[in-house]
Coordinates of C-alpha atoms in Angstrom, one line a residue:
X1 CA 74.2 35.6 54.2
X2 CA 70.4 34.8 54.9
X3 CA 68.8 36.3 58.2
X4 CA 68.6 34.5 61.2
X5 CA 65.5 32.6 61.0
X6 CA 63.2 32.5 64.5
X7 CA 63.3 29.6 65.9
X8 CA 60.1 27.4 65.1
X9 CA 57.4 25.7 67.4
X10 CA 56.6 22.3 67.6
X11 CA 53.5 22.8 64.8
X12 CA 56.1 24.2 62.4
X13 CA 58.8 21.6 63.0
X14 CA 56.0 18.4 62.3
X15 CA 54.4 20.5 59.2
X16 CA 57.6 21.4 57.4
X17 CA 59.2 18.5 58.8
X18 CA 56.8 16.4 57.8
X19 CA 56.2 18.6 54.3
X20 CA 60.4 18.3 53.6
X21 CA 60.7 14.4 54.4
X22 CA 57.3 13.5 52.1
X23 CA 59.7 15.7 49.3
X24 CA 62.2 14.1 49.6
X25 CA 61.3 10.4 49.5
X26 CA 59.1 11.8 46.1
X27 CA 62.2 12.6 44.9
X28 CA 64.5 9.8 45.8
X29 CA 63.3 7.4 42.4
X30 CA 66.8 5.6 42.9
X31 CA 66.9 5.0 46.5
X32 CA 68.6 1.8 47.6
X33 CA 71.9 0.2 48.0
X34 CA 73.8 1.2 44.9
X35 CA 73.0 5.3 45.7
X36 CA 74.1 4.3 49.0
X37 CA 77.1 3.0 48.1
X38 CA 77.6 5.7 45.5
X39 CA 76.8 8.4 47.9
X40 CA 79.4 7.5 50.2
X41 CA 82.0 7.0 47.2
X42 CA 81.7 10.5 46.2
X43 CA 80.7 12.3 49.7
X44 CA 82.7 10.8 52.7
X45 CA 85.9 12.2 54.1
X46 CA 87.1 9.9 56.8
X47 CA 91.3 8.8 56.6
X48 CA 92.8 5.9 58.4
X49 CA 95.0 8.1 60.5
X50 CA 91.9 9.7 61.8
X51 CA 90.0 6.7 63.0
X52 CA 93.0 5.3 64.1
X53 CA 93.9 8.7 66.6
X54 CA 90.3 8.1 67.7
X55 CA 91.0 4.6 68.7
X56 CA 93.6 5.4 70.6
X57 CA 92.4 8.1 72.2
X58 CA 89.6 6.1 73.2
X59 CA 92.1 3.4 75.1
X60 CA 93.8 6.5 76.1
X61 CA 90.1 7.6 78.1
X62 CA 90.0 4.0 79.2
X63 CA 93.5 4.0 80.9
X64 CA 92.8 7.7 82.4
X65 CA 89.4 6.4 83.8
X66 CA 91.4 3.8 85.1
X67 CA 94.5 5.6 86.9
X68 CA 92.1 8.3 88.0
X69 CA 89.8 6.4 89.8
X70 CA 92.8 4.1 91.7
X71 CA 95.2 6.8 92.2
X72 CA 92.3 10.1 93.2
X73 CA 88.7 9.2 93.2
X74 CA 88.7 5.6 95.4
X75 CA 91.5 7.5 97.7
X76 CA 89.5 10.1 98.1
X77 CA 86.3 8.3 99.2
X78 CA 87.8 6.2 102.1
X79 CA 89.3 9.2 102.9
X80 CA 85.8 10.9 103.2
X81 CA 84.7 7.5 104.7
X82 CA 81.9 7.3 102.7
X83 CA 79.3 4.1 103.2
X84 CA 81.2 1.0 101.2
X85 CA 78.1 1.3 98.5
X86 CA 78.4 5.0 97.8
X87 CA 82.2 4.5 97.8
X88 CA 81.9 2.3 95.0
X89 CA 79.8 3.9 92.8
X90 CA 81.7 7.8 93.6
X91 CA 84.6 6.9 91.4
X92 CA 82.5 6.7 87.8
X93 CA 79.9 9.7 88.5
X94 CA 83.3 11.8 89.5
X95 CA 85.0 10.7 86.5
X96 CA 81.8 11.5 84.4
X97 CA 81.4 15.0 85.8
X98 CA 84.8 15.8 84.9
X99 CA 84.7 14.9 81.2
X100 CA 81.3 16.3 80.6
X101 CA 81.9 19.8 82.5
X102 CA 85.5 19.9 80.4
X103 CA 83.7 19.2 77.1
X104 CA 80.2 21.2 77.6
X105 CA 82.2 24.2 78.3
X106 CA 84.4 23.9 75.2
X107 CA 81.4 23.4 73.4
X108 CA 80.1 26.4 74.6
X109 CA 83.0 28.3 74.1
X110 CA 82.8 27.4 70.1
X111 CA 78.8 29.0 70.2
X112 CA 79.3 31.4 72.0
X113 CA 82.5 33.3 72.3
X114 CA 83.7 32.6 68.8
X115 CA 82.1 33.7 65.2
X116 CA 79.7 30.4 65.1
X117 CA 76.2 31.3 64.8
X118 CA 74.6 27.9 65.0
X119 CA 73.1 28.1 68.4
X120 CA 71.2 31.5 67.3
X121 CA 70.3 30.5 63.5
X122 CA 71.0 26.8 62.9
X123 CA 69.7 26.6 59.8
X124 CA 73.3 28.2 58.8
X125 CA 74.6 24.9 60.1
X126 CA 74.6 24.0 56.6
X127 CA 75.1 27.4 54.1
X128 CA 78.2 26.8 52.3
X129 CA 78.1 23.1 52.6
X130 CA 80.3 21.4 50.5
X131 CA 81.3 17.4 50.0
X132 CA 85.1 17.2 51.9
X133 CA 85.4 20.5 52.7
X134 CA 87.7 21.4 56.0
X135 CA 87.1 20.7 59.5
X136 CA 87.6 24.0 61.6
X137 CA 90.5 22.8 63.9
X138 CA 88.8 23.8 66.9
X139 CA 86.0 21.8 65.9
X140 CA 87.6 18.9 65.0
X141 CA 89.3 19.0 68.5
X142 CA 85.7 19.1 69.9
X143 CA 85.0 16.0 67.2
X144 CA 87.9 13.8 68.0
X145 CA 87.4 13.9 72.2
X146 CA 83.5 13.2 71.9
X147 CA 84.3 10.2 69.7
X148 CA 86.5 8.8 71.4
X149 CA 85.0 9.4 74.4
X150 CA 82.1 7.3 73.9
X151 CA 84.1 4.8 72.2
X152 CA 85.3 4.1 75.5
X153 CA 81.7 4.8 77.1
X154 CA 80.7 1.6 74.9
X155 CA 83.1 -0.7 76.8
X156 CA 82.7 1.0 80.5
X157 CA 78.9 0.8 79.9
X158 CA 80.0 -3.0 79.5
X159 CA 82.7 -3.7 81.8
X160 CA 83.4 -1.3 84.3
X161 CA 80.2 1.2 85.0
X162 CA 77.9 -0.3 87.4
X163 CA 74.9 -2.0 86.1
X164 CA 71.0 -0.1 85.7
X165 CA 67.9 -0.6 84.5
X166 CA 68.5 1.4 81.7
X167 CA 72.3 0.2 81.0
X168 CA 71.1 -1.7 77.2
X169 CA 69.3 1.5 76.5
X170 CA 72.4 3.7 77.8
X171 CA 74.5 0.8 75.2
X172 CA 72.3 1.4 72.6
X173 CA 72.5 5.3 73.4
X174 CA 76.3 5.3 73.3
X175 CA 76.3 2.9 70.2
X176 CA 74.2 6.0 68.4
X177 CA 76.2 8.7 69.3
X178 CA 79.3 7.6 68.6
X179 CA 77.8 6.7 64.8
X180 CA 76.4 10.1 65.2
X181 CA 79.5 11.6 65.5
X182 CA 81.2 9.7 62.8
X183 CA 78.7 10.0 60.6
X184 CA 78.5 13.7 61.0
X185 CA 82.2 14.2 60.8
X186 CA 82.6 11.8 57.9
X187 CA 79.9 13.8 55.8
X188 CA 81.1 17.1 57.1
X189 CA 77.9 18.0 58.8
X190 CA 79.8 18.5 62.2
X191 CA 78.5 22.5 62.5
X192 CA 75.1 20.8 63.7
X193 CA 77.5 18.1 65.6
X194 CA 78.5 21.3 68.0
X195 CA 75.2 22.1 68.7
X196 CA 73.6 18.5 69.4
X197 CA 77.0 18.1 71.9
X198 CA 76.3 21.5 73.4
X199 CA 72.4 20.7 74.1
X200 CA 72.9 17.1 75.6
X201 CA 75.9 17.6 77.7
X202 CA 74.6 19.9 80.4
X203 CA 72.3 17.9 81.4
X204 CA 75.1 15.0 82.2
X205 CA 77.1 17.7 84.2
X206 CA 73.9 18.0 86.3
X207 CA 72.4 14.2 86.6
X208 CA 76.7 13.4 87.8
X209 CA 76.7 16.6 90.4
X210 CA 73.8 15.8 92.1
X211 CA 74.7 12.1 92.4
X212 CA 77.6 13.1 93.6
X213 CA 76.1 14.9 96.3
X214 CA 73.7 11.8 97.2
X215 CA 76.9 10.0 97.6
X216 CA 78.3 12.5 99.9
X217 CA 75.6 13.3 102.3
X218 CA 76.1 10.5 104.4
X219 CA 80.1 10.1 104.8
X220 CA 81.9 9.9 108.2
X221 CA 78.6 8.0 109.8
X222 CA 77.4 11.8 110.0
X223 CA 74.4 13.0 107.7
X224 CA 75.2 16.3 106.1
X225 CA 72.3 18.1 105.5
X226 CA 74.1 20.6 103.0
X227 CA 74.6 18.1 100.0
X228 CA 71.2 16.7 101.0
X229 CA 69.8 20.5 100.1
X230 CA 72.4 20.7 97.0
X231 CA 71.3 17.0 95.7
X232 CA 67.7 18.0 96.3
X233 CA 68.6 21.6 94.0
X234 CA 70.5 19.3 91.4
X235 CA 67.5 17.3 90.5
X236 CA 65.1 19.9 90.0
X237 CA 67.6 22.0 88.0
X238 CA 68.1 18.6 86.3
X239 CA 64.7 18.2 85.7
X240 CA 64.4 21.2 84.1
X241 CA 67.5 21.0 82.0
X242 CA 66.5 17.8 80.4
X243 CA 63.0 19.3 79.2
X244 CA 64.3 22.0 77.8
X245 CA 67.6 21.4 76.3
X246 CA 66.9 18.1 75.2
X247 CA 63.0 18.4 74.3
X248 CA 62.6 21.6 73.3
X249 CA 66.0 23.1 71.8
X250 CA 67.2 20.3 71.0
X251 CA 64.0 19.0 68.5
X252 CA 62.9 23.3 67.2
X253 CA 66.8 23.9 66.9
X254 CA 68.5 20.6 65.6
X255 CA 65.8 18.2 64.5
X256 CA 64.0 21.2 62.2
X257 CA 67.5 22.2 60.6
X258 CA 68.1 18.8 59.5
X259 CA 64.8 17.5 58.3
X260 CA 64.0 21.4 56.4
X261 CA 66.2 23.8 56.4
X262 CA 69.4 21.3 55.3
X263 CA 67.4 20.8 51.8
X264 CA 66.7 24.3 51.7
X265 CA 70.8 24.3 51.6
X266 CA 71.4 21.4 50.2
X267 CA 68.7 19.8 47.7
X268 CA 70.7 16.3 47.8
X269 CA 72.4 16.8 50.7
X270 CA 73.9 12.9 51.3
X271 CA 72.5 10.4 53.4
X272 CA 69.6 12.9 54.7
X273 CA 67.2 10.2 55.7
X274 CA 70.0 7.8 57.9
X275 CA 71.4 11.2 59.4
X276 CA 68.0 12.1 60.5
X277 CA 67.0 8.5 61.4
X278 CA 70.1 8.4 64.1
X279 CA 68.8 12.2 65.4
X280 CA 64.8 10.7 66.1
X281 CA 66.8 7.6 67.9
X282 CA 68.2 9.8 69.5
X283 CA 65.3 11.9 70.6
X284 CA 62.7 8.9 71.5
X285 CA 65.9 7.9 74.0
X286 CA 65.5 11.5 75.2
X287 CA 61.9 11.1 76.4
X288 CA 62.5 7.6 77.7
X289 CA 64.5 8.8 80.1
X290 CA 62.5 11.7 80.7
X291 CA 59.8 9.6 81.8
X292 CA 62.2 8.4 84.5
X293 CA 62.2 11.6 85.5
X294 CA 58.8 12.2 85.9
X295 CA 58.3 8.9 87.8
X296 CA 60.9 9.9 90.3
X297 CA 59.1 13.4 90.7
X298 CA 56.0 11.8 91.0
X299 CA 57.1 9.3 93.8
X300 CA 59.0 12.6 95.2
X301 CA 55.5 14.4 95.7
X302 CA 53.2 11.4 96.6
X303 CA 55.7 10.6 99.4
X304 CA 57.1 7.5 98.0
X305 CA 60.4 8.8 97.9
X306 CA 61.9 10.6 100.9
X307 CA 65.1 11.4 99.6
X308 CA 67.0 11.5 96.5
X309 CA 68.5 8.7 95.0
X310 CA 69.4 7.7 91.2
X311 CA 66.2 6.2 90.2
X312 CA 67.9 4.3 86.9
X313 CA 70.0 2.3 90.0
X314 CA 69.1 -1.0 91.8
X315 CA 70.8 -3.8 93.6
X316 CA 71.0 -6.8 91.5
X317 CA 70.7 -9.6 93.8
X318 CA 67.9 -7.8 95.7
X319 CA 66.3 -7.8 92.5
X320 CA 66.5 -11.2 91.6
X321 CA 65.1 -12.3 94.9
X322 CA 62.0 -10.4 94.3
X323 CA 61.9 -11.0 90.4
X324 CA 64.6 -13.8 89.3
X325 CA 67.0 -13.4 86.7
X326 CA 66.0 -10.2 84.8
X327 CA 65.4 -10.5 80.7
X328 CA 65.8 -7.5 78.5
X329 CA 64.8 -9.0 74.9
X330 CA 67.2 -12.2 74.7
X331 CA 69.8 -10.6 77.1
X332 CA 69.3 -12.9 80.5
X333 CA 71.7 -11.5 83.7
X334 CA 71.5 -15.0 85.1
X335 CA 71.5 -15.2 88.9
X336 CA 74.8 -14.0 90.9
X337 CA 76.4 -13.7 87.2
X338 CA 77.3 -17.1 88.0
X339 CA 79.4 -17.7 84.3
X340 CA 81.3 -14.7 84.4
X341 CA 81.5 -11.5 86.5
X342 CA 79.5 -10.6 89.7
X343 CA 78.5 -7.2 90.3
X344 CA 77.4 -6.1 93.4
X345 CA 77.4 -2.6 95.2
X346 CA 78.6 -1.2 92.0
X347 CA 81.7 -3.0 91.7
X348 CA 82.2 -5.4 88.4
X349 CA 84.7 -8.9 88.7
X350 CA 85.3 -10.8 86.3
X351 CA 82.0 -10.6 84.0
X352 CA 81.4 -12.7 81.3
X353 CA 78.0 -11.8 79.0

């Protein structure tokens, strides 16, 4: 077994990046459709019975989210008499902070209190890779919740979370993972799956606490200063989080292990350039969002901003008094969702895109 290799810095990562993907498209003189095809002929692993326990699990999410919110979360904020739009949107942040603090701390659990190393050498992420070879059933637990998990993130992005600026981007987001996640699983490259889980999820667990505590601070027509000082905590430990789980682990630890050290590995390791592809996706949605951040620390410090509040929210029909419908490529929210569903304070009837 190889040392540990120290983890890189950004130079190394674009140089030997850069040196391994300029290799490998040398060395691809049959690149195209019919490897493609071939490729996944002789490398993927995926049976019907799997995709079809992830499809129901993912209804099975959908009906929890469901049952959860009417029968705890809603219940729970009348009874805390929170402000009607707080009320509305508490349901789906709770719901959120549940999954993602159940599934960050398995993920944890597999790096760090079992015999994985791929948090502290993920270039082993791929020794001993082999076309079909077994899922770890611990891991493949881990695989089969996240999947269908944002399987049903797709359709509450859609039809039952309320509506942001960001919410195509979040679509697209969800869209990638869960192809991610497939992809990964299908190719059997789901020891690096663990890891990109592990790095992204925390920073969910924090964005969903601290909105949480937004919500709460103002319940009972009484302002509570304590979640005020807890939501204030939340975002800057958010802030932190993102940077460096999600932009700096997350690019030295994942992206460099599967653009160099997977063909150090595995010469032809399948599908390396699509598999990569999805991870940069992934990452430029990383700093998009991150520049929300900074704008909302910005507008904190200038004194735009005197409290916290989920700067990827705003009020649709305030919006389109101000700006008119609002046009993200060739999707149009017409005014007042007039054809379909209406949302408004966070709550979604009967929307038809």
């Amino acid at each position: 077994m190889p040392r540990p290799e120290p983890m890189p810095g950004y130079g190394q990562l674009l140089q030997r990046g850069y040196q391994s993907l300029a290799g490998a498209v040398r060395s691809c003189t049959d690149c195209g459709w019919e490897l493609s095809r071939r490729t996944w002929a002789e490398n993927a692993s995926l049976a019907w019975s799997e995709t079809l326990l992830c499809l129901l699990c993912a209804i099975g999410w959908t009906w929890l989210r469901r049952a959860a919110s009417g029968c705890l979360f809603r219940p729970f904020g009348e009874w805390c008499n929170l402000q009607p739009k707080d009320a509305a949107k508490m349901p789906e942040s709770a719901w959120k902070l549940l999954f993602y603090t159940l599934s960050w701390s398995y993920s944890a659990y597999l790096l760090f209190f079992t015999e994985y190393p791929f948090f502290h050498d993920p270039p082993s992420a791929f020794y001993g890779w082999e076309k079909g070879m077994d899922v770890p059933t611990d891991i493949g637990i881990a695989y089969l919740l996240q999947g269908s998990f944002y399987g049903h993130s797709i359709y509450a992005t859609v039809y039952m979370d309320a509506w942001r600026r960001d919410s195509i981007v979040m679509l697209i987001h969800h869209v990638v993972t869960l192809m991610l996640i497939v992809f990964s699983y299908t190719f059997r490259f789901h020891n690096v799956g663990i890891l990109v889980l592990f790095l992204h999820d925390i920073s969910d667990v924090q964005l969903e606490f601290t909105k949480l505590n937004v919500y709460f601070k103002h319940r009972g027509g009484i302002y509570h200063r304590l979640n005020d000082v807890i939501s204030d905590l939340g975002c800057l430990t958010f802030s932190i989080s993102w940077f460096w789980f999600r932009l700096y682990w997350f690019p030295l630890k994942v992206l460099y292990a599967t653009c160099h050290s997977s063909l150090q590995s595995v010469p032809n390791i399948p599908f390396y350039f699509f598999f990569n592809a999805l991870l940069f996706a992934l990452t430029l949605m990383n700093v998009y969002w991150f520049l929300y951040i900074v704008l909302f620390v910005a507008k904190v410090l200038t004194g735009q901003m005197q409290e916290v509040n989920d700067v990827r929210e705003y009020d649709l029909e305030e919006s389109e008094k101000t700006t008119g419908p609002r046009k993200v490529g060739e999707l149009q929210l017409p005014k007042s969702w007039k054809e379909g569903k209406h949302l408004k304070n966070g709550l979604i009837k009967d929307k038809r895109l």
